[in-house]
Structures are given as structure tokens and as C-alpha cells.
Short mmCIF file of C-alpha atoms and ligand atoms in Angstrom, two decimals:
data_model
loop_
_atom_site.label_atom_id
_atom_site.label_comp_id
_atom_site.label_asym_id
_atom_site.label_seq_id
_atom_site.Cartn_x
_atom_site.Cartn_y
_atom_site.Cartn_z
CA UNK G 1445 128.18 25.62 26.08
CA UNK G 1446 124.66 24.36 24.45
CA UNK G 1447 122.19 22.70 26.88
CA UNK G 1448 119.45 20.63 24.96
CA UNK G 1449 116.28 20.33 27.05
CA UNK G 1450 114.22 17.40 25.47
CA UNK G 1451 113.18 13.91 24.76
CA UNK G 1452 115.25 10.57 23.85
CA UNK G 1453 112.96 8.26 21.61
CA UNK G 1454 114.27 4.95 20.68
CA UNK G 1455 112.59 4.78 17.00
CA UNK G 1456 110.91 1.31 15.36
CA UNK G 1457 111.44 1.66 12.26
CA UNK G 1458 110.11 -0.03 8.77
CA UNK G 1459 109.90 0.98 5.15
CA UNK G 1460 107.44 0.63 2.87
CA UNK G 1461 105.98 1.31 -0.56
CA UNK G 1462 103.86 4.07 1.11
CA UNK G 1463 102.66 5.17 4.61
CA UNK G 1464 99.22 3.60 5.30
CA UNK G 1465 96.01 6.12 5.20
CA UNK G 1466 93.30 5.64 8.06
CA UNK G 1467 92.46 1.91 7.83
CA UNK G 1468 94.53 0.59 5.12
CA UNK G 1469 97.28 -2.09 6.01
CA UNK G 1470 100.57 -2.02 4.43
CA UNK G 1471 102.62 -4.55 4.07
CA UNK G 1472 106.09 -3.31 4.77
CA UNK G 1473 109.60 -4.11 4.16
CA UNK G 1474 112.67 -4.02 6.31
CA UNK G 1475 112.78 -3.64 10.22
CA UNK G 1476 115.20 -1.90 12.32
CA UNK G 1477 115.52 0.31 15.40
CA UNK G 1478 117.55 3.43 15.63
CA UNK G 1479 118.20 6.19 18.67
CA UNK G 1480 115.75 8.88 18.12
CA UNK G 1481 113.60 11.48 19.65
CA UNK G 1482 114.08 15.22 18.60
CA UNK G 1483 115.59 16.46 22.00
CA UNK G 1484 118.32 13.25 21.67
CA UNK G 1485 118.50 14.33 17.73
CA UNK G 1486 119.40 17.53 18.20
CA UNK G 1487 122.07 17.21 21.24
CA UNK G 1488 123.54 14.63 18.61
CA UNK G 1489 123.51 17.06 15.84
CA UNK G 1490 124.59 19.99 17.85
CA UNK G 1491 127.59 17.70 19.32
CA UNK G 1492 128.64 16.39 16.04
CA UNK G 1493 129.23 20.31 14.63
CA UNK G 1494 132.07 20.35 17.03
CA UNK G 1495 132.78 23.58 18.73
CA UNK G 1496 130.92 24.38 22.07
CA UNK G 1497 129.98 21.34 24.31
CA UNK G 1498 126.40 20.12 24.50
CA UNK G 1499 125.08 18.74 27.48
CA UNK G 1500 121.40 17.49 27.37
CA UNK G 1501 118.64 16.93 30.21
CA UNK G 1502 116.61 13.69 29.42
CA UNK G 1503 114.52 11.12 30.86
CA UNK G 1504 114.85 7.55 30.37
CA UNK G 1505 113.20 4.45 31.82
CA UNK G 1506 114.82 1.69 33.32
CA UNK G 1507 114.62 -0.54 30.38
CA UNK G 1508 116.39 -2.07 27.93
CA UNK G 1509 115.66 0.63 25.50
CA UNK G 1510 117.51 3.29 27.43
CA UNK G 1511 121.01 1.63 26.56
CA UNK G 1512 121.29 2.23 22.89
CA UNK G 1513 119.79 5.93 23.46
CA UNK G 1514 122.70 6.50 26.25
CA UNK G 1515 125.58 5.07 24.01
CA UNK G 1516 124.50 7.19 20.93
CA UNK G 1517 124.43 10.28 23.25
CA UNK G 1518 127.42 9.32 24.81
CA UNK G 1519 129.18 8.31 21.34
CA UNK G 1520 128.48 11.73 20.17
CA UNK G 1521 130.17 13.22 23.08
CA UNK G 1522 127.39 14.55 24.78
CA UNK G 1523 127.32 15.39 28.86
CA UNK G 1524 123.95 13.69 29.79
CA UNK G 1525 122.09 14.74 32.89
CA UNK G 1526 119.38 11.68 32.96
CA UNK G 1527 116.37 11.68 35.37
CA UNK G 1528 114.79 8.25 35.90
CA UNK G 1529 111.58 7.95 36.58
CA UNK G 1530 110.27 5.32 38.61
CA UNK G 1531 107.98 2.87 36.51
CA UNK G 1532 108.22 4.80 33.28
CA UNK G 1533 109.32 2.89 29.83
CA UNK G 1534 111.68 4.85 27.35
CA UNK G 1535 110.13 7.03 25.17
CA UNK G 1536 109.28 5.24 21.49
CA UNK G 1537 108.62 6.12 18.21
CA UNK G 1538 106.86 4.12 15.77
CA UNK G 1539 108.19 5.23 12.20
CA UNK G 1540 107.03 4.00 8.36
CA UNK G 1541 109.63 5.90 6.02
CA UNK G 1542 108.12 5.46 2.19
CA UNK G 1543 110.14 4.72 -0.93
CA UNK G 1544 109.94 8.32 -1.33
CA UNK G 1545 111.74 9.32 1.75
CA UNK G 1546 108.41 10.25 3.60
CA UNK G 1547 107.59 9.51 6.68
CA UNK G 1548 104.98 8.84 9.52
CA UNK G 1549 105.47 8.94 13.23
CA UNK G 1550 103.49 7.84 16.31
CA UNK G 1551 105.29 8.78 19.83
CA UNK G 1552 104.70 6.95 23.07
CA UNK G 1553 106.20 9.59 25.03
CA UNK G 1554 106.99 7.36 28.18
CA UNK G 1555 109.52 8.72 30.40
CA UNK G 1556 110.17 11.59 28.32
CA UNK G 1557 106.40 12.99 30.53
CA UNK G 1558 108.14 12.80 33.26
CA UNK G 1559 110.61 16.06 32.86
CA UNK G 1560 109.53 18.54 35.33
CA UNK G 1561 110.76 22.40 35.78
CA UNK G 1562 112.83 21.44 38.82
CA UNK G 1563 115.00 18.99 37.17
CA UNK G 1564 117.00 21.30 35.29
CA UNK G 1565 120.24 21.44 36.05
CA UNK G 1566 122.50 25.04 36.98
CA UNK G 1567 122.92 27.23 34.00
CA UNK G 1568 126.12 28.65 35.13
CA UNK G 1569 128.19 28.32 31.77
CA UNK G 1570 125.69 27.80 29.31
CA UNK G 1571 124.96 30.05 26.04
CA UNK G 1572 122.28 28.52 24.10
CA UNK G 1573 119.62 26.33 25.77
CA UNK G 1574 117.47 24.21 22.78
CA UNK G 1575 113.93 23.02 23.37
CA UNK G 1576 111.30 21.62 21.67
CA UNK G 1577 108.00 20.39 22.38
CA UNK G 1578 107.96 16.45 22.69
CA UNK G 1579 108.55 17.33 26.65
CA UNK G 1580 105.71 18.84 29.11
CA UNK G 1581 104.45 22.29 28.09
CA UNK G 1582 104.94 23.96 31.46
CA UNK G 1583 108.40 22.21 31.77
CA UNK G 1584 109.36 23.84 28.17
CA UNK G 1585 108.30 27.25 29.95
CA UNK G 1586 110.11 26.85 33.14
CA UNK G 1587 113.21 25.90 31.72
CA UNK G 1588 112.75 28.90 28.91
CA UNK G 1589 111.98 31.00 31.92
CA UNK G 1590 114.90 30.35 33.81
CA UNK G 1591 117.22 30.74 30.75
CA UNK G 1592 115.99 34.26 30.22
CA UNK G 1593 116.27 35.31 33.63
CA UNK G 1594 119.88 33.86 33.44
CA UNK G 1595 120.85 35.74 29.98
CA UNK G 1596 120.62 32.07 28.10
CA UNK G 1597 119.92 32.07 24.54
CA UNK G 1598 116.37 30.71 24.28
CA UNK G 1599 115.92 28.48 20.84
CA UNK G 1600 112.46 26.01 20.79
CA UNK G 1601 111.67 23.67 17.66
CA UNK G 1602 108.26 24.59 17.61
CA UNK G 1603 107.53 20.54 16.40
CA UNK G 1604 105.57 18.51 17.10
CA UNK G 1605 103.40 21.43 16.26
CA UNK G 1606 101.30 22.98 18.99
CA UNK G 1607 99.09 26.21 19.83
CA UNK G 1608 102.01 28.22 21.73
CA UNK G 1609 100.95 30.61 24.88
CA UNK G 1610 101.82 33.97 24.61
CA UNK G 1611 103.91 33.70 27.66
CA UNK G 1612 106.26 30.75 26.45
CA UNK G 1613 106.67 32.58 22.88
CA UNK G 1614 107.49 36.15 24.53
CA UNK G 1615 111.00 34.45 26.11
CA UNK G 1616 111.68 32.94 22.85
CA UNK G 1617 114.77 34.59 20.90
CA UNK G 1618 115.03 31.87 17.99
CA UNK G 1619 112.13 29.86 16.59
CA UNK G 1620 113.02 27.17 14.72
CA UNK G 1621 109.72 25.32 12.48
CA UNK G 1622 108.66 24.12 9.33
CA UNK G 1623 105.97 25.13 7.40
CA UNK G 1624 102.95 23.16 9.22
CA UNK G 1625 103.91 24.64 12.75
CA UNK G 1626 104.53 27.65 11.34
CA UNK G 1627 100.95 27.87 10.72
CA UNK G 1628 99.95 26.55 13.68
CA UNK G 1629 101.97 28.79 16.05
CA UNK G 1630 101.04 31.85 14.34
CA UNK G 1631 97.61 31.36 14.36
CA UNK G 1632 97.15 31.87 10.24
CA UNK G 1633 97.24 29.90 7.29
CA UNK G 1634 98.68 32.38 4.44
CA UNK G 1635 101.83 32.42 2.99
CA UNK G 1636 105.24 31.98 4.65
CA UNK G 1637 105.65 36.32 4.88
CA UNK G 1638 101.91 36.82 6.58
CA UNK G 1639 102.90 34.14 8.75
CA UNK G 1640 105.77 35.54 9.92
CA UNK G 1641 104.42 39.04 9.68
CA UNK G 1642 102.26 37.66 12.83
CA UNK G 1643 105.29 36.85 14.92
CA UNK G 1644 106.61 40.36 14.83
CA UNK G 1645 107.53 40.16 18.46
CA UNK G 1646 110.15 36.87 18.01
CA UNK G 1647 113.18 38.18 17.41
CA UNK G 1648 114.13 35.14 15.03
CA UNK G 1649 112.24 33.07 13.43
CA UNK G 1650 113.42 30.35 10.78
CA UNK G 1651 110.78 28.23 8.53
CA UNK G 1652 112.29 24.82 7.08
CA UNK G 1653 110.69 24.51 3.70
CA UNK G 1654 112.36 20.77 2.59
CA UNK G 1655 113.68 21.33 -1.02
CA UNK G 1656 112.47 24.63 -1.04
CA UNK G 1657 115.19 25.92 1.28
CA UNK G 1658 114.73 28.10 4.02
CA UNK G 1659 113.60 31.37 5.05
CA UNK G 1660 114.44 33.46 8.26
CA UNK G 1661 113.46 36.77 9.63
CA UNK G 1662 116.10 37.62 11.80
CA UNK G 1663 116.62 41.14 13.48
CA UNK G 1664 114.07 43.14 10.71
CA UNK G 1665 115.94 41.61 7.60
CA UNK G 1666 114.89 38.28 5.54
CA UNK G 1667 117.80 35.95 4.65
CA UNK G 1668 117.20 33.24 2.19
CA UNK G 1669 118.88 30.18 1.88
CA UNK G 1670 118.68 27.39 -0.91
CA UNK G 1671 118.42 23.89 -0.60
CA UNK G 1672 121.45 21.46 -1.17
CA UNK G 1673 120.64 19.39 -4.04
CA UNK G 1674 120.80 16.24 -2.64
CA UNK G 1675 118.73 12.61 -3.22
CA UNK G 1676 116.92 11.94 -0.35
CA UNK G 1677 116.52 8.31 0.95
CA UNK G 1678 115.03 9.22 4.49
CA UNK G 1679 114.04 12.90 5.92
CA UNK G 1680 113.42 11.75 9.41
CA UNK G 1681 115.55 13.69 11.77
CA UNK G 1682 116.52 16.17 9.49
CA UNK G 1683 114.62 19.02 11.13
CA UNK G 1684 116.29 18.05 14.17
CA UNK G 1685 119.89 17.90 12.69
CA UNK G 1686 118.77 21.19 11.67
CA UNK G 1687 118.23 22.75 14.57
CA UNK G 1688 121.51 21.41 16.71
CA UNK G 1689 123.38 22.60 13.63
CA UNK G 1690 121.78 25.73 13.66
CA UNK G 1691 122.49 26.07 17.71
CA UNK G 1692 126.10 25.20 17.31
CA UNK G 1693 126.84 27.73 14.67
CA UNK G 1694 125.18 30.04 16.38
CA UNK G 1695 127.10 29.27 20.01
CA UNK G 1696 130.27 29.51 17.74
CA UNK G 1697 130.11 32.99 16.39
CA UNK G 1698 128.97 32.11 13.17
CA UNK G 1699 126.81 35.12 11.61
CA UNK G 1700 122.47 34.34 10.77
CA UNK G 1701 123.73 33.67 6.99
CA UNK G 1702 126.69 30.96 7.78
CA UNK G 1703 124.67 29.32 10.22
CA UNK G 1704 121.97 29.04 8.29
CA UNK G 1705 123.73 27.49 5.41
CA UNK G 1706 125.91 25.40 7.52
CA UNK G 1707 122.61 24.13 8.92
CA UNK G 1708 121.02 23.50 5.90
CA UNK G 1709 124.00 21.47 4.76
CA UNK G 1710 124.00 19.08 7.61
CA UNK G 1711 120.24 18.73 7.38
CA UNK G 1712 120.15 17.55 3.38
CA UNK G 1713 123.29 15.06 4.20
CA UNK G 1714 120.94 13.60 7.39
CA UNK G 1715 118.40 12.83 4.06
CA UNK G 1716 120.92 10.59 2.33
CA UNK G 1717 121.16 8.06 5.05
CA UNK G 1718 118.67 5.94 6.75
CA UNK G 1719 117.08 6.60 10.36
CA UNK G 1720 117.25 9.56 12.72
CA UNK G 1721 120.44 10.10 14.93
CA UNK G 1722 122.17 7.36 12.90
CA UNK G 1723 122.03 9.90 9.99
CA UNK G 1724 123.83 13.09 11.39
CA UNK G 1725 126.97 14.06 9.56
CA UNK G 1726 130.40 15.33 10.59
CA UNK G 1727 131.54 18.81 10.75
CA UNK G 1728 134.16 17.49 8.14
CA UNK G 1729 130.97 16.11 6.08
CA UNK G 1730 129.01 19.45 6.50
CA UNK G 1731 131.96 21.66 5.35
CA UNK G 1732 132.99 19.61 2.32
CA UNK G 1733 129.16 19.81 0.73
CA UNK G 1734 129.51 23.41 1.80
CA UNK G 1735 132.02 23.77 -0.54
CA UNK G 1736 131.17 21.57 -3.48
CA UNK G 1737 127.38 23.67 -3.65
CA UNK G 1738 128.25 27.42 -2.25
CA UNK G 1739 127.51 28.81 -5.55
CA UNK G 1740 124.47 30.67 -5.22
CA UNK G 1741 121.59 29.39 -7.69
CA UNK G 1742 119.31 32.60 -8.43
CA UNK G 1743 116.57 30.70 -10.01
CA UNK G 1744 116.33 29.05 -7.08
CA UNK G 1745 116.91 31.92 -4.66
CA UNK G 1746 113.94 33.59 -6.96
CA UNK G 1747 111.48 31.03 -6.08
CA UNK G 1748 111.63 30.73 -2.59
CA UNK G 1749 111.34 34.29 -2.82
CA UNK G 1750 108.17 33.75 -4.17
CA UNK G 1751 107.44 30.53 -2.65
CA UNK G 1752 107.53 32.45 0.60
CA UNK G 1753 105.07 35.48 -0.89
CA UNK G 1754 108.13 37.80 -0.17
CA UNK G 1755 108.02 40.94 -2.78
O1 LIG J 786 112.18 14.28 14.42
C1 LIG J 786 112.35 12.89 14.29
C2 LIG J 786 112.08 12.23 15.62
O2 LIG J 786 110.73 12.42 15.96
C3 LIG J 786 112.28 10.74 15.66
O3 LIG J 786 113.60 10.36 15.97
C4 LIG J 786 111.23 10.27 16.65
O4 LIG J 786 111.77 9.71 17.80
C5 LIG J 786 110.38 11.49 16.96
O5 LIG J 786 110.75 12.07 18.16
#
């Protein structure tokens, strides 16, 4: 069973030519809201790989924006164990997505502040607990803290990216980032191998490289994985489609190589289809472009190699 530890965003949406630089207005295009929030995201994601229930601790407010957030959690199939904080709205998001699939987002964490250590709920059961770090820092700990003592699996999405104590990464057994938090939480801004060379003492770390692919260190060994060639209309969420992938794979048996191509899969589909939770694919989905692209491209493979300063 997969417990998913995080925030539930609902996300205001509009798309644009291009996301505004400091001081520019743009004048934008379509409006729409979707459920959001990496923590909702990725109990989505994790829930819609089938396999080992997910449960997820939120907070919500008691407004109308907690609704939609519930019934796409609940849609999914996910247990939710929702705190409600008195006089707190729901968490937003405030997203531009560019014609080029880019995006920009500004979170008004709301509610989502309000987590606290002692409002996570009994372990008993539970294999893989999934954080990241749109919640409070020493929440994030406590509940990593607990999961260790308890034999959990410990995964955080290192994102939004943050300076990570020592004493939050040290109960860490999978880190899940891209390539901007990876150089944040290490500390160094070389390539994708020094980086990782400076988080010797995680036993797992995977970087997200977009249409680069991906690149793990898991147990001493590298494992590479290619991107799925896909067009992408919108990217947002598919770091966190990602990572409940990744988690469910994992919870399932799956070895570092399957997950991490079954995760990858589900992550390039969430790119073909417009906002966050709204664009998380099937098991069914994920297998069938699993099987259309398995071949193994070497050029490719070559230069993430070398993308990643690996010898
Ligand atoms: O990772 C994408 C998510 O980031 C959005 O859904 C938004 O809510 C923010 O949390």
C-alpha cells in the first residue's frame, strides 16, 4: 500500500503565446481550471498504475475549491485522509502553459501549510510513503522519520526545489528530481554524474531530464532510460505522474529498469494532454506505448550518456 504525503492545488490555468518575463503583460488565450498540486498529482498517478492502493494525507479548506480536488482524488480511487483547517482556503496554482508546452507556476499554498507531523495517519500496512516539498519542511521530516523507524519505503520529489538538511536527506531511500533541484539539493552545479557523485549516501537517486530521458543511480550501478518520442502539448504534471508511476512500480515488484521505463511512459503520455491530474494515463495507456517504443534507440541511449557527463 502507497501513502502520498502532500499538497492538493486546484490549478488556474491559461495559455499563451509565451510565459511573461518580469514586467511584461501577455495577453493570453483560453481559461480553465484543473485539480492539481504535486502531492494530489502523484496519488492520482500512483492510483491510476493500478496495483497497490494509494491512500493520500492532504489538507483542504472549506471552500468551494476543495470539491473538484476531492472528486478527482476520489475518481482515481484514492483513500483520502483530509485535515481541515480552520480558516484556510485550498491550495492554488496559478499556471501560463506556452504554445510550446512550457510552463510557469505561482502556488498560494493555503491549506496545504497547515499539514503538521501529528496528522499522519498509522503506517501499519503501508510500503512506500511519497513526499515532496510543497508541504512544511519539518512535516516532510517527521513523516520521513516515522516511515523509517517503521521500515516504510521513503521516496521525496525533491520539487519545488529547496536546500535539503542533512537530516531529512539521510532517511531518504529514493530521490526523485529534475535537473534544476538536482543542483540545488546537491549543493553543485556540474554535470548530471558530479551531481550525483555528491549524493553518494542516497541510496537512489533518479534525475528527470525532459526529452533527454532519464538517469538513475540506483544501488552503485547507472541505468539509463530514453525518452518516449512523443509531441508535447503541456508538461505540467508530468514530473508528478512520474513519480506516482515510479512509486507504484516500485510497490509492485517491478525491478529499477521496468519501473523506470514504465514511469517514463506514463510521464511523456501526461505531455500530450492538457492540464495536470486531468492528463494522467491508464495502466492500459502506459503499457500499450510501452510496447509500440521498447526498442532501444542507441543514439539516443549514447547521448544521455554524454548528456549526463557519464564515461
Ligand atoms: O507539478 C505540477 C503542479 O505544481 C501543479 O498541478 C500545481 O498545482 C503545482 O503544485
Amino acid at each position: 500500500m502507497i501513502l502520498v504525503a502532500g499538497s492538493a492545488n486546484l490549478d488556474f490555468v491559461v495559455r499563451a503565446t509565451h510565459i511573461p518575463g518580469p514586467g511584461e503583460t501577455v495577453l493570453g488565450r483560453e481559461f480553465k481550471t484543473y485539480p492539481g498540486g504535486k502531492g494530489a498529482n502523484q496519488a492520482v498517478a500512483s492510483a491510476r498504475a493500478g496495483g497497490a492502493p494509494t491512500h493520500m494525507l492532504l489538507a483542504l479548506g472549506s471552500d468551494a475549491f476543495a470539491a473538484p480536488l476531492e472528486k478527482s482524488l476520489a475518481d482515481a480511487g484514492v483513500v483520502l485522509h483530509t485535515v481541515r483547517p480552520l480558516d484556510q482556503p485550498t491550495g492554488t496554482a496559478f499556471i501560463c502553459v506556452s504554445d510550446d508546452a512550457e510552463n510557469a507556476i505561482t502556488v498560494a499554498p493555503g491549506a496545504n501549510a497547515c499539514l503538521e507531523p501529528q496528522h499522519l495517519p498509522p503506517l501499519t500496512g503501508f510500503t512506500h510513503l511519497l513526499l515532496q516539498l510543497e508541504t512544511p519542511l519539518p512535516s516532510v521530516t517527521a513523516y520521513a522519520q516515522a516511515a523509517r523507524a517503521q521500515g516504510v519505503t521513503v521516496v521525496l520529489n525533491a520539487a519545488p526545489a529547496q536546500a535539503l538538511p542533512a537530516e531529512l536527506l539521510a532517511l531518504v531511500d529514493v530521490l526523485v528530481v529534475n535537473e534544476g533541484e538536482l543542483a540545488t539539493v546537491s549543493g553543485h552545479s556540474g554535470s548530471i554524474a558530479q551531481c550525483l557523485e555528491r549524493l553518494q549516501h542516497v541510496p537512489t537517486v533518479v534525475v528527470t531530464l525532459g526529452h533527454h530521458g532519464c538517469c538513475t543511480r540506483h544501488q552503485g550501478q547507472f541505468f539509463l532510460q530514453q525518452a518516449f518520442d512523443i509531441t508535447p502539448v503541456d508538461t505540467t504534471g508530468a514530473g508528478d505522474t512520474f513519480c506516482g508511476s515510479l512509486v507504484a512500480a516500485l510497490s509492485q515488484g517491478a525491478d529499477m529498469a521496468k519501473a523506470l521505463q514504465t514511469a517514463s511512459a506514463a510521464a511523456a503520455l501526461a505531455c500530450t494532454r492538457a492540464g495536470a491530474q486531468s492528463s494522467i494515463p491508464e495502466a492500459t495507456e502506459v503499457a500499450k506505448l510501452v510496447r509500440e517504443q521498447s526498442t532501444p534507440n542507441v543514439a539516443a541511449l549514447a547521448a544521455l550518456r554524454q548528456f549526463c557527463g557519464l564515461a
